[in-house]
PDB file of C-alpha atoms in Angstrom:
ATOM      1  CA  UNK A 264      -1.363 -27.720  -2.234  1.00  0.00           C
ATOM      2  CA  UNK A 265      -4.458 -25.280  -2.615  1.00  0.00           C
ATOM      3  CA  UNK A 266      -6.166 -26.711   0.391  1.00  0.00           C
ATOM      4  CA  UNK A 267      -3.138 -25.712   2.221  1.00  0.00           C
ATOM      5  CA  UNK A 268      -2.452 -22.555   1.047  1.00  0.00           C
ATOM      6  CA  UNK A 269      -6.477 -21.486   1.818  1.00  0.00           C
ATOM      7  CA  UNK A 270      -5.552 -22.835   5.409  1.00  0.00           C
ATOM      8  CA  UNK A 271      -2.677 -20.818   5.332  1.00  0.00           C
ATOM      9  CA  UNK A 272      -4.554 -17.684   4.232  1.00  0.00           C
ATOM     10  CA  UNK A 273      -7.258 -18.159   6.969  1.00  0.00           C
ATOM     11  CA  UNK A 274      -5.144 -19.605   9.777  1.00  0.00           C
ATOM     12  CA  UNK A 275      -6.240 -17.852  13.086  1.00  0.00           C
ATOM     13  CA  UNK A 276      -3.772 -15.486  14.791  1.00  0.00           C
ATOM     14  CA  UNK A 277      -4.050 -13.834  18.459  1.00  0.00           C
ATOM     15  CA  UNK A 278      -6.272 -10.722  19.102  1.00  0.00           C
ATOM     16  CA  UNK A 279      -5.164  -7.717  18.364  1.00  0.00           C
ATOM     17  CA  UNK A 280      -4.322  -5.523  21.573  1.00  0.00           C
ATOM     18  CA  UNK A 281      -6.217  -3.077  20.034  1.00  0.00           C
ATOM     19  CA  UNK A 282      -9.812  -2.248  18.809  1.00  0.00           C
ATOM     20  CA  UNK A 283     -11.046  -1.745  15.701  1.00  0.00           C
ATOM     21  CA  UNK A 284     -11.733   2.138  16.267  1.00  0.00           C
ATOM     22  CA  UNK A 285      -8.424   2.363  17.215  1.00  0.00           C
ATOM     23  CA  UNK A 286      -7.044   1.150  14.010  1.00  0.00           C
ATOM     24  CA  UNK A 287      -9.369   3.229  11.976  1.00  0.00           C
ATOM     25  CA  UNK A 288      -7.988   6.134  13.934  1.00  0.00           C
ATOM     26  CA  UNK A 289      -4.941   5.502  12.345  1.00  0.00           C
ATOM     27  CA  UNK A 290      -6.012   4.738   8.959  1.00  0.00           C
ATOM     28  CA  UNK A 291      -7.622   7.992   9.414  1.00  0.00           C
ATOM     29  CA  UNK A 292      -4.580   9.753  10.417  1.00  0.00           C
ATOM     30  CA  UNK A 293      -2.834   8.386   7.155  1.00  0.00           C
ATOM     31  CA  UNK A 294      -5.537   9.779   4.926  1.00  0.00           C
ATOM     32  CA  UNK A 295      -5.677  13.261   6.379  1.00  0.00           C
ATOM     33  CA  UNK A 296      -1.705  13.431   6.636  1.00  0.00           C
ATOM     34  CA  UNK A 297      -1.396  12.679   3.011  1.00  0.00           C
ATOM     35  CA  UNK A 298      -4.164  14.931   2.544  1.00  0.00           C
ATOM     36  CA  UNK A 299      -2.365  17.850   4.161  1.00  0.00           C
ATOM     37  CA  UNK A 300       0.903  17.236   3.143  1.00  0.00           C
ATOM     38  CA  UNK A 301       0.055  17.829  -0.173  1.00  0.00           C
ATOM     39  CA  UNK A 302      -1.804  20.832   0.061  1.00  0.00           C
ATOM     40  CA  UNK A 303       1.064  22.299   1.580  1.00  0.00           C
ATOM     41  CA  UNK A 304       3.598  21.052  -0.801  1.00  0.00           C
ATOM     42  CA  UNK A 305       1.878  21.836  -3.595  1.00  0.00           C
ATOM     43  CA  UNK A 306       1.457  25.484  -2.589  1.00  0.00           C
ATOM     44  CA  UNK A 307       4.950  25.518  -1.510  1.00  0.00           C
ATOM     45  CA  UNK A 308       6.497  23.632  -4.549  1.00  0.00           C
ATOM     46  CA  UNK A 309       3.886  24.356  -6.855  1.00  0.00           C
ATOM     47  CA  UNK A 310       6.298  24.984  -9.420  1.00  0.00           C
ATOM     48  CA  UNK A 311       8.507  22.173  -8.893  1.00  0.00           C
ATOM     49  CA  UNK A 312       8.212  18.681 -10.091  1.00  0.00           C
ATOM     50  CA  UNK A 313       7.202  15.731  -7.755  1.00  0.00           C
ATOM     51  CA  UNK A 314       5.934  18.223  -4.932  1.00  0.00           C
ATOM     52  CA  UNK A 315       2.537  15.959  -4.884  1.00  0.00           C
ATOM     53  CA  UNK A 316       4.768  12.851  -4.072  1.00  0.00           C
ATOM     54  CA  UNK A 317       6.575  15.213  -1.545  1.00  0.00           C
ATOM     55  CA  UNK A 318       3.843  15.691   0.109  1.00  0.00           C
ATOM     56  CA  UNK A 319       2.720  12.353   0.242  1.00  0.00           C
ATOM     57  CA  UNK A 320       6.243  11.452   1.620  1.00  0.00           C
ATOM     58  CA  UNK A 321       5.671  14.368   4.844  1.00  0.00           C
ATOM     59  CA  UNK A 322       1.860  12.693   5.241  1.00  0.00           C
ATOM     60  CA  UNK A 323       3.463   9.195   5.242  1.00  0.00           C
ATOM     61  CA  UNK A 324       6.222  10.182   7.748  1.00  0.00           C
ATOM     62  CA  UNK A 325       3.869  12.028  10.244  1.00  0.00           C
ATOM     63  CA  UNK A 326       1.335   9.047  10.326  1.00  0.00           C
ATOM     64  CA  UNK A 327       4.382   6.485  10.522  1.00  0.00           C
ATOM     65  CA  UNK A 328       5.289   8.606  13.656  1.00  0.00           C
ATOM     66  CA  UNK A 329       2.024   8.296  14.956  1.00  0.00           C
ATOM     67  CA  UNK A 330       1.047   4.649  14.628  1.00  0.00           C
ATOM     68  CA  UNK A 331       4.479   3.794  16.149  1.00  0.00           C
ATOM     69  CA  UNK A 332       3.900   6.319  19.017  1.00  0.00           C
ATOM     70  CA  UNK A 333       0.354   5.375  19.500  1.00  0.00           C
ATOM     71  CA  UNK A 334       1.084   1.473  19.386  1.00  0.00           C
ATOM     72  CA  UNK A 335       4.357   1.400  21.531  1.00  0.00           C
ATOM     73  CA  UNK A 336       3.021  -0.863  23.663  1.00  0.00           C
ATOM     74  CA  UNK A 337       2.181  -3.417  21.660  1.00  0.00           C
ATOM     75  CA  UNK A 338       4.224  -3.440  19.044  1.00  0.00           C
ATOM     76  CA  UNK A 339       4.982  -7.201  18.637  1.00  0.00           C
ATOM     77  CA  UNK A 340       1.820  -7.401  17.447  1.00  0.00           C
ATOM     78  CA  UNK A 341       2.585  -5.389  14.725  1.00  0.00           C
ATOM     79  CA  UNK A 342       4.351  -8.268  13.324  1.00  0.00           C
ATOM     80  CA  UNK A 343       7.247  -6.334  11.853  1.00  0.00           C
ATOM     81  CA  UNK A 344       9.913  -8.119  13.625  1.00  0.00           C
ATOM     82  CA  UNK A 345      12.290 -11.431  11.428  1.00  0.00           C
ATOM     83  CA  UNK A 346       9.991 -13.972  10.201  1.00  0.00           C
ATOM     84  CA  UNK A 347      10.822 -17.185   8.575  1.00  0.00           C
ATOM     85  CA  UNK A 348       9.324 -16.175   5.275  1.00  0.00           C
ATOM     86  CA  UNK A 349      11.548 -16.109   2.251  1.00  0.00           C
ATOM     87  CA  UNK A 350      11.521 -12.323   1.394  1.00  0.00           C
ATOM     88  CA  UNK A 351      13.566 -12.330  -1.814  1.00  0.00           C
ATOM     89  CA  UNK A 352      10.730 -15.422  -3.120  1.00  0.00           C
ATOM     90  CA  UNK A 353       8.382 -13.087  -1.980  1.00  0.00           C
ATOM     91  CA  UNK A 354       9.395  -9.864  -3.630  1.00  0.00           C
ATOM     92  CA  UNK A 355       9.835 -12.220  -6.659  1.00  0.00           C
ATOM     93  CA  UNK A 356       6.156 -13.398  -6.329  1.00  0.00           C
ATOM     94  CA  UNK A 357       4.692  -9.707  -6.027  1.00  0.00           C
ATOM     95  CA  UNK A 358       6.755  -8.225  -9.653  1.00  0.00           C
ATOM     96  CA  UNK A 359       4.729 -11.424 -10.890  1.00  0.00           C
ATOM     97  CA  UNK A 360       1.346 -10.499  -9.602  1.00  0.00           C
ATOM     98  CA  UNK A 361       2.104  -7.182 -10.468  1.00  0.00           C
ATOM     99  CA  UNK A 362       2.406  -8.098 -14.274  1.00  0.00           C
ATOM    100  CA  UNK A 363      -0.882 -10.696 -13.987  1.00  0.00           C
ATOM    101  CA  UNK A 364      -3.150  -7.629 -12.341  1.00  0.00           C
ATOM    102  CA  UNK A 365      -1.344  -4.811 -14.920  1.00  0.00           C
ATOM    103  CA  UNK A 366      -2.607  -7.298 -18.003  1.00  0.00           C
ATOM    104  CA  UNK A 367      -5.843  -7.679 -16.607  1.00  0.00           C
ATOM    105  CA  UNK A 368      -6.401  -3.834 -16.107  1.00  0.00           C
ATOM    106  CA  UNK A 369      -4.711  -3.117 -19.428  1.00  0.00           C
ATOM    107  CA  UNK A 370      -7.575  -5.988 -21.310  1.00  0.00           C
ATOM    108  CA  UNK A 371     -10.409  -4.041 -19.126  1.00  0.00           C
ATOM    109  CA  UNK A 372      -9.164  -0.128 -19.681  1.00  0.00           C
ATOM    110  CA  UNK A 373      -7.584  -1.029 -22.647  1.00  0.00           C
ATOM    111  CA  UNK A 374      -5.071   2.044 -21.601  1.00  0.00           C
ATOM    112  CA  UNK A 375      -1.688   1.388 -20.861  1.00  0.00           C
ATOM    113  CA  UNK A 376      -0.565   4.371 -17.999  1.00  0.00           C
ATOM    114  CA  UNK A 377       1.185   4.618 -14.555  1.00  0.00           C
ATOM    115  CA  UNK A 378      -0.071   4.225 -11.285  1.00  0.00           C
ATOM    116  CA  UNK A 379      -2.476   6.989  -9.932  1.00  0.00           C
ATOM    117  CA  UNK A 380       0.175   7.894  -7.668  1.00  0.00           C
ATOM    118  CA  UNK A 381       2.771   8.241 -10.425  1.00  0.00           C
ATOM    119  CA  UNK A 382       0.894  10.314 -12.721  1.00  0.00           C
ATOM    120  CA  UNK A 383       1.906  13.713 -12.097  1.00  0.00           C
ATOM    121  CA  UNK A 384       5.229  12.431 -12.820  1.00  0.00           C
ATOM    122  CA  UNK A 385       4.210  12.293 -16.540  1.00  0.00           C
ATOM    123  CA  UNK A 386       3.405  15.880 -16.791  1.00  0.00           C
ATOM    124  CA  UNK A 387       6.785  17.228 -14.616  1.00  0.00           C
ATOM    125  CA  UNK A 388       9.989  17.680 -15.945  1.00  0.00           C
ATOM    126  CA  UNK A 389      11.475  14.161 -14.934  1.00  0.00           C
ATOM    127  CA  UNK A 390      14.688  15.742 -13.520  1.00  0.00           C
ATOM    128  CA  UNK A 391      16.541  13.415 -11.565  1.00  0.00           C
ATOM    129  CA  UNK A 392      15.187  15.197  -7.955  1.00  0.00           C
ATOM    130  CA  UNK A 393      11.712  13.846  -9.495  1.00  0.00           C
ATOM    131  CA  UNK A 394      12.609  10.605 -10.322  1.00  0.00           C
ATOM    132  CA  UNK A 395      14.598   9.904  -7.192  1.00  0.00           C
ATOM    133  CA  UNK A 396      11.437  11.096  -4.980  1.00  0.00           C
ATOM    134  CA  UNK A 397       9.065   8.741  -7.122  1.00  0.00           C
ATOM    135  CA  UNK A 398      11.786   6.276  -5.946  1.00  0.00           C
ATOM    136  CA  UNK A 399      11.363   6.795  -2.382  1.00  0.00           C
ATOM    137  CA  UNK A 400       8.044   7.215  -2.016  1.00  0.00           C
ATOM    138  CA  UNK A 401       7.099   3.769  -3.971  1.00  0.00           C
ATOM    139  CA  UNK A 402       9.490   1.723  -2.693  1.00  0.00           C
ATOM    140  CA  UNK A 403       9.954   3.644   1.076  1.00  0.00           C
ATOM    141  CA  UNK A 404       7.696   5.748   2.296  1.00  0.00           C
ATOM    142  CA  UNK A 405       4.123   4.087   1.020  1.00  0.00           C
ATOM    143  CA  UNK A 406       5.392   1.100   1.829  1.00  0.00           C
ATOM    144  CA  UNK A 407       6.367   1.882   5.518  1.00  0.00           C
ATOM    145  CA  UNK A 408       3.353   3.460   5.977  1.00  0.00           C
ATOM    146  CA  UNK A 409       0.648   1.732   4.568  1.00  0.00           C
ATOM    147  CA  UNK A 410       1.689  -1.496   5.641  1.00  0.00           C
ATOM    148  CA  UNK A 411       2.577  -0.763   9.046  1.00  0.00           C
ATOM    149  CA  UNK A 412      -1.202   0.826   9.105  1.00  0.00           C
ATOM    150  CA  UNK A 413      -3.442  -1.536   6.689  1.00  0.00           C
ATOM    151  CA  UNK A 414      -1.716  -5.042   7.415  1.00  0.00           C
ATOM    152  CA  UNK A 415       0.254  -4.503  11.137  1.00  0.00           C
ATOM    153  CA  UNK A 416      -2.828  -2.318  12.203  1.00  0.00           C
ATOM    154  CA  UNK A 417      -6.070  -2.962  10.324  1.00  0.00           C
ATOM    155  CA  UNK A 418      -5.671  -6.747   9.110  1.00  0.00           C
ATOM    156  CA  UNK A 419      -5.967  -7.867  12.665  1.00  0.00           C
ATOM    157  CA  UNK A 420      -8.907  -6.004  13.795  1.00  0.00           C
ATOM    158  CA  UNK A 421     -10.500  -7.238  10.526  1.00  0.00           C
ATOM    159  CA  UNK A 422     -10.124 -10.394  10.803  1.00  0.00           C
ATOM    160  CA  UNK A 423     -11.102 -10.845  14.557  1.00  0.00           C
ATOM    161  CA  UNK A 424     -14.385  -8.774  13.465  1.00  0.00           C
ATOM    162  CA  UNK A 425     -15.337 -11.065  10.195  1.00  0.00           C
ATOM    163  CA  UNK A 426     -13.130 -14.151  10.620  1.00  0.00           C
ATOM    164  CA  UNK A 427     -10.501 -15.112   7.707  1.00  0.00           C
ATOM    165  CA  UNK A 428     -11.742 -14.499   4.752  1.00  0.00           C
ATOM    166  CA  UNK A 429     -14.349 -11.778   5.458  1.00  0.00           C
ATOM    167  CA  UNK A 430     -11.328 -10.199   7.136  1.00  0.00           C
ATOM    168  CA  UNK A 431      -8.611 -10.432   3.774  1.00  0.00           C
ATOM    169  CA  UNK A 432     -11.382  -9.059   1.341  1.00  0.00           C
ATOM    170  CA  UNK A 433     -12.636  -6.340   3.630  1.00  0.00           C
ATOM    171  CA  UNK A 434      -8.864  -4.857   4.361  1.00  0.00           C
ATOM    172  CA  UNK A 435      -8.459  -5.451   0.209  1.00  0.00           C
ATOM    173  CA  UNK A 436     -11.359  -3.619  -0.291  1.00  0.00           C
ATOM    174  CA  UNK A 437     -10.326  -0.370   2.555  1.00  0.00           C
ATOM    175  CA  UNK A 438      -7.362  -0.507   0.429  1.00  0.00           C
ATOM    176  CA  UNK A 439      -8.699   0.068  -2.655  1.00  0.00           C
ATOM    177  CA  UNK A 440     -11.091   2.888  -1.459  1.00  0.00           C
ATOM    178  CA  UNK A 441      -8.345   4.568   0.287  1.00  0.00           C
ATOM    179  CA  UNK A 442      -6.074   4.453  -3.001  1.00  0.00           C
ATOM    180  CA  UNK A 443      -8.895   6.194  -4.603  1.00  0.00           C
ATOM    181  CA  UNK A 444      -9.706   9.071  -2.541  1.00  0.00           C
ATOM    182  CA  UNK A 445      -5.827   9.576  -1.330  1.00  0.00           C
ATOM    183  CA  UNK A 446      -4.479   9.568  -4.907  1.00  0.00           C
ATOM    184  CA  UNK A 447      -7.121  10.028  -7.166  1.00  0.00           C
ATOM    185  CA  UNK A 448      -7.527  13.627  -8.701  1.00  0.00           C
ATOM    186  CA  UNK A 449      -9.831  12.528 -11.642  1.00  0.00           C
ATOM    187  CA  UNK A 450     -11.368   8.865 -10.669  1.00  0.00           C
ATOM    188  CA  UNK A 451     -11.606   8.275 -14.340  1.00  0.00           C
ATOM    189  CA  UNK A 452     -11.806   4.295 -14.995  1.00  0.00           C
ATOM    190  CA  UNK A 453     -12.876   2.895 -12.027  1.00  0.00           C
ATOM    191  CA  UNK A 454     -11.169  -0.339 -12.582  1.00  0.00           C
ATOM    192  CA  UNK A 455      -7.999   1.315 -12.849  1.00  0.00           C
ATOM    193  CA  UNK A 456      -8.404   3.787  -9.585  1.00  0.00           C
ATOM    194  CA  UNK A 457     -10.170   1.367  -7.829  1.00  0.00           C
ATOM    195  CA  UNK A 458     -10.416  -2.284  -8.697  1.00  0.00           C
ATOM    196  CA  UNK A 459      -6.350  -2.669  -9.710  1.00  0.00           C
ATOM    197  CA  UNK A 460      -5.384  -1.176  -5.943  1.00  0.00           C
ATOM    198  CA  UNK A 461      -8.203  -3.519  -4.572  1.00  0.00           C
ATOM    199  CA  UNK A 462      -6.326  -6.642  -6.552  1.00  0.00           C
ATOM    200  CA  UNK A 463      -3.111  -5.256  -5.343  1.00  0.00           C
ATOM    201  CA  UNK A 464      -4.044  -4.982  -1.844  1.00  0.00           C
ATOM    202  CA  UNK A 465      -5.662  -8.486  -1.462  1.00  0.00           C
ATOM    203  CA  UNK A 466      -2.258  -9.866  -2.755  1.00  0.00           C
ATOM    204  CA  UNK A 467      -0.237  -7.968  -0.101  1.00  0.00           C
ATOM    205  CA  UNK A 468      -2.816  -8.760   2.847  1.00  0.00           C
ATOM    206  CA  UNK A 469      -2.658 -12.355   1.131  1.00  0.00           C
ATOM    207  CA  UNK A 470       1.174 -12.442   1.778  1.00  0.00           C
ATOM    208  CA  UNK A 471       0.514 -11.171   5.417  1.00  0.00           C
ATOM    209  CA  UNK A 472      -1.817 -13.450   6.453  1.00  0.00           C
ATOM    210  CA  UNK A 473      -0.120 -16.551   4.769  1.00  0.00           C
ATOM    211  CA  UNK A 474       3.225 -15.783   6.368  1.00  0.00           C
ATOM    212  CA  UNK A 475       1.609 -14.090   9.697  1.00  0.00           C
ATOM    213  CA  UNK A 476       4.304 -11.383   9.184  1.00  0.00           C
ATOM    214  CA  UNK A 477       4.030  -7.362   8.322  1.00  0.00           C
ATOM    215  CA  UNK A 478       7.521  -7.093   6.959  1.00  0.00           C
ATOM    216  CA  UNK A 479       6.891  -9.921   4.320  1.00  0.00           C
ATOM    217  CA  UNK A 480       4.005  -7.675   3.114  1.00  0.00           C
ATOM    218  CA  UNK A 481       6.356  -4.780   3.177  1.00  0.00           C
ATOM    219  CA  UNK A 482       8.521  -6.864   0.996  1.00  0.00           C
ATOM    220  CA  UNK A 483       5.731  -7.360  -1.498  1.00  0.00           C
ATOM    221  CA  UNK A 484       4.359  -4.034  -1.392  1.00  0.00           C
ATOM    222  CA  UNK A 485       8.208  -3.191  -2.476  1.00  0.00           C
ATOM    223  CA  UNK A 486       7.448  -5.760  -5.270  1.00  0.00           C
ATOM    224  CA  UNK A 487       4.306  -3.714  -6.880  1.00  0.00           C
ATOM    225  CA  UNK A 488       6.575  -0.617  -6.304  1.00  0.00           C
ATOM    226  CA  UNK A 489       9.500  -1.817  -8.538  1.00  0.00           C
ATOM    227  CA  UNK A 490       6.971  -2.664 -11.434  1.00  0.00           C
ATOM    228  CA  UNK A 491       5.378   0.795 -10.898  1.00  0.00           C
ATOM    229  CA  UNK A 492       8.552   2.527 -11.683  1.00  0.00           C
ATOM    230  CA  UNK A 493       9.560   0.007 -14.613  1.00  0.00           C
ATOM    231  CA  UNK A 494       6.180   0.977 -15.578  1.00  0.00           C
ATOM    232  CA  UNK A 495       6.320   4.473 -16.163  1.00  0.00           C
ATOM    233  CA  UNK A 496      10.188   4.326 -17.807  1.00  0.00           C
ATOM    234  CA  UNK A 497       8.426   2.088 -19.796  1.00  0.00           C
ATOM    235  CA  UNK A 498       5.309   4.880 -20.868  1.00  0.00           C
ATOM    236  CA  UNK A 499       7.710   7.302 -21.151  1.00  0.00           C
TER     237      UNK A 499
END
């Protein structure tokens, strides 16, 4: 059963009809659209809870529109289309791994707080506009967006350039780096800003390359979102 799920994980796909700069290019567009989104949120809304995640929700949209735009062409290769994959075992799987990677990070940090990217939710007023845009965004708009760009983009340019495994641990490991510098303000414990979206992100690339299908990761990505938000009802 291991032996087949390793030959699952590293099974070869087609090439990309894409390069790799090109997918950086939009990995690149993500970052400076989330970037710039919330600068101009947060001097817009600076008074009003959740205008961070607002922002994050514009940058996500505008680099969704992008990527789509950019990769018309070959957008089958995207892999977002039905797959055979059982989605609801799936999402099921991810709230699991969610809880396994949360206890590690809790034993290593020994502090028990949201997601970077939830975390100015703490210090708003938790009105119901906030909570409903920490909704979207973790289970909607990050989702949409960084899978469509990390495992329908990235993931196949990766692997072609370092095979199957060099290929899941290097788009784990753009994952985690991106986590930090996009939603980072203080990069505090390392193993929570850094390492825990690195664990998270070679779970979801896991999913994508075992199933050879973008909208399963999707589905898990969902997964880790749903935890997030029982998460922080959970702090408080």
């Amino acid at each position: 059963m291991i032996s087949r799920l390793f030959r699952q994980l590293t099974a070869p796909e087609d090439a990309p009809p894409w390069g790799l700069l090109a997918a950086l290019g939009a990995l690149l567009v993500l970052l400076v659209a989330l970037i710039v989104g919330t600068l101009v949120l947060l001097t817009l809304l600076d008074s009003v809870g959740g205008a961070a995640l607002l922002g994050w929700m514009v940058g996500s949209g505008v680099a969704v529109v992008y990527t789509w735009s950019a990769f018309r062409n070959a957008r089958s290769a995207l892999r977002l289309g039905p797959t055979g994959a059982r989605l609801f075992i799936i999402l099921l799987f991810a709230l699991g791994m969610a809880m396994v990677i949360d206890l590690i990070d809790l034993g290593i940090t020994g502090v028990f707080e949201p997601v970077p990217e939830l975390l100015s939710v703490m210090t708003s007023d938790r009105s119901i506009v906030v909570w409903v845009t920490a909704v979207l965004w973790m289970l909607i708009a990050q989702p949409a967006a960084e899978e469509l760009i990390f495992r329908g983009v990235l993931f196949p340019s990766l692997r072609q350039l370092f095979g199957g495994w060099g290929g899941l641990l290097a788009n784990a490991l753009l994952y985690g780096l991106f986590h930090l510098i996009a939603y980072t303000a203080e990069p505090g414990h390392l193993w929570h800003t850094f390492a825990t979206p690195l664990l998270i992100g070679l779970v979801i690339v896991g999913v994508r390359a075992s199933t050879h299908s973008t909208r399963a990761a999707l589905v898990a990505h969902v997964g880790f979102g749903i935890f997030a938000l029982l998460k922080l009802l959970a702090v408080g």
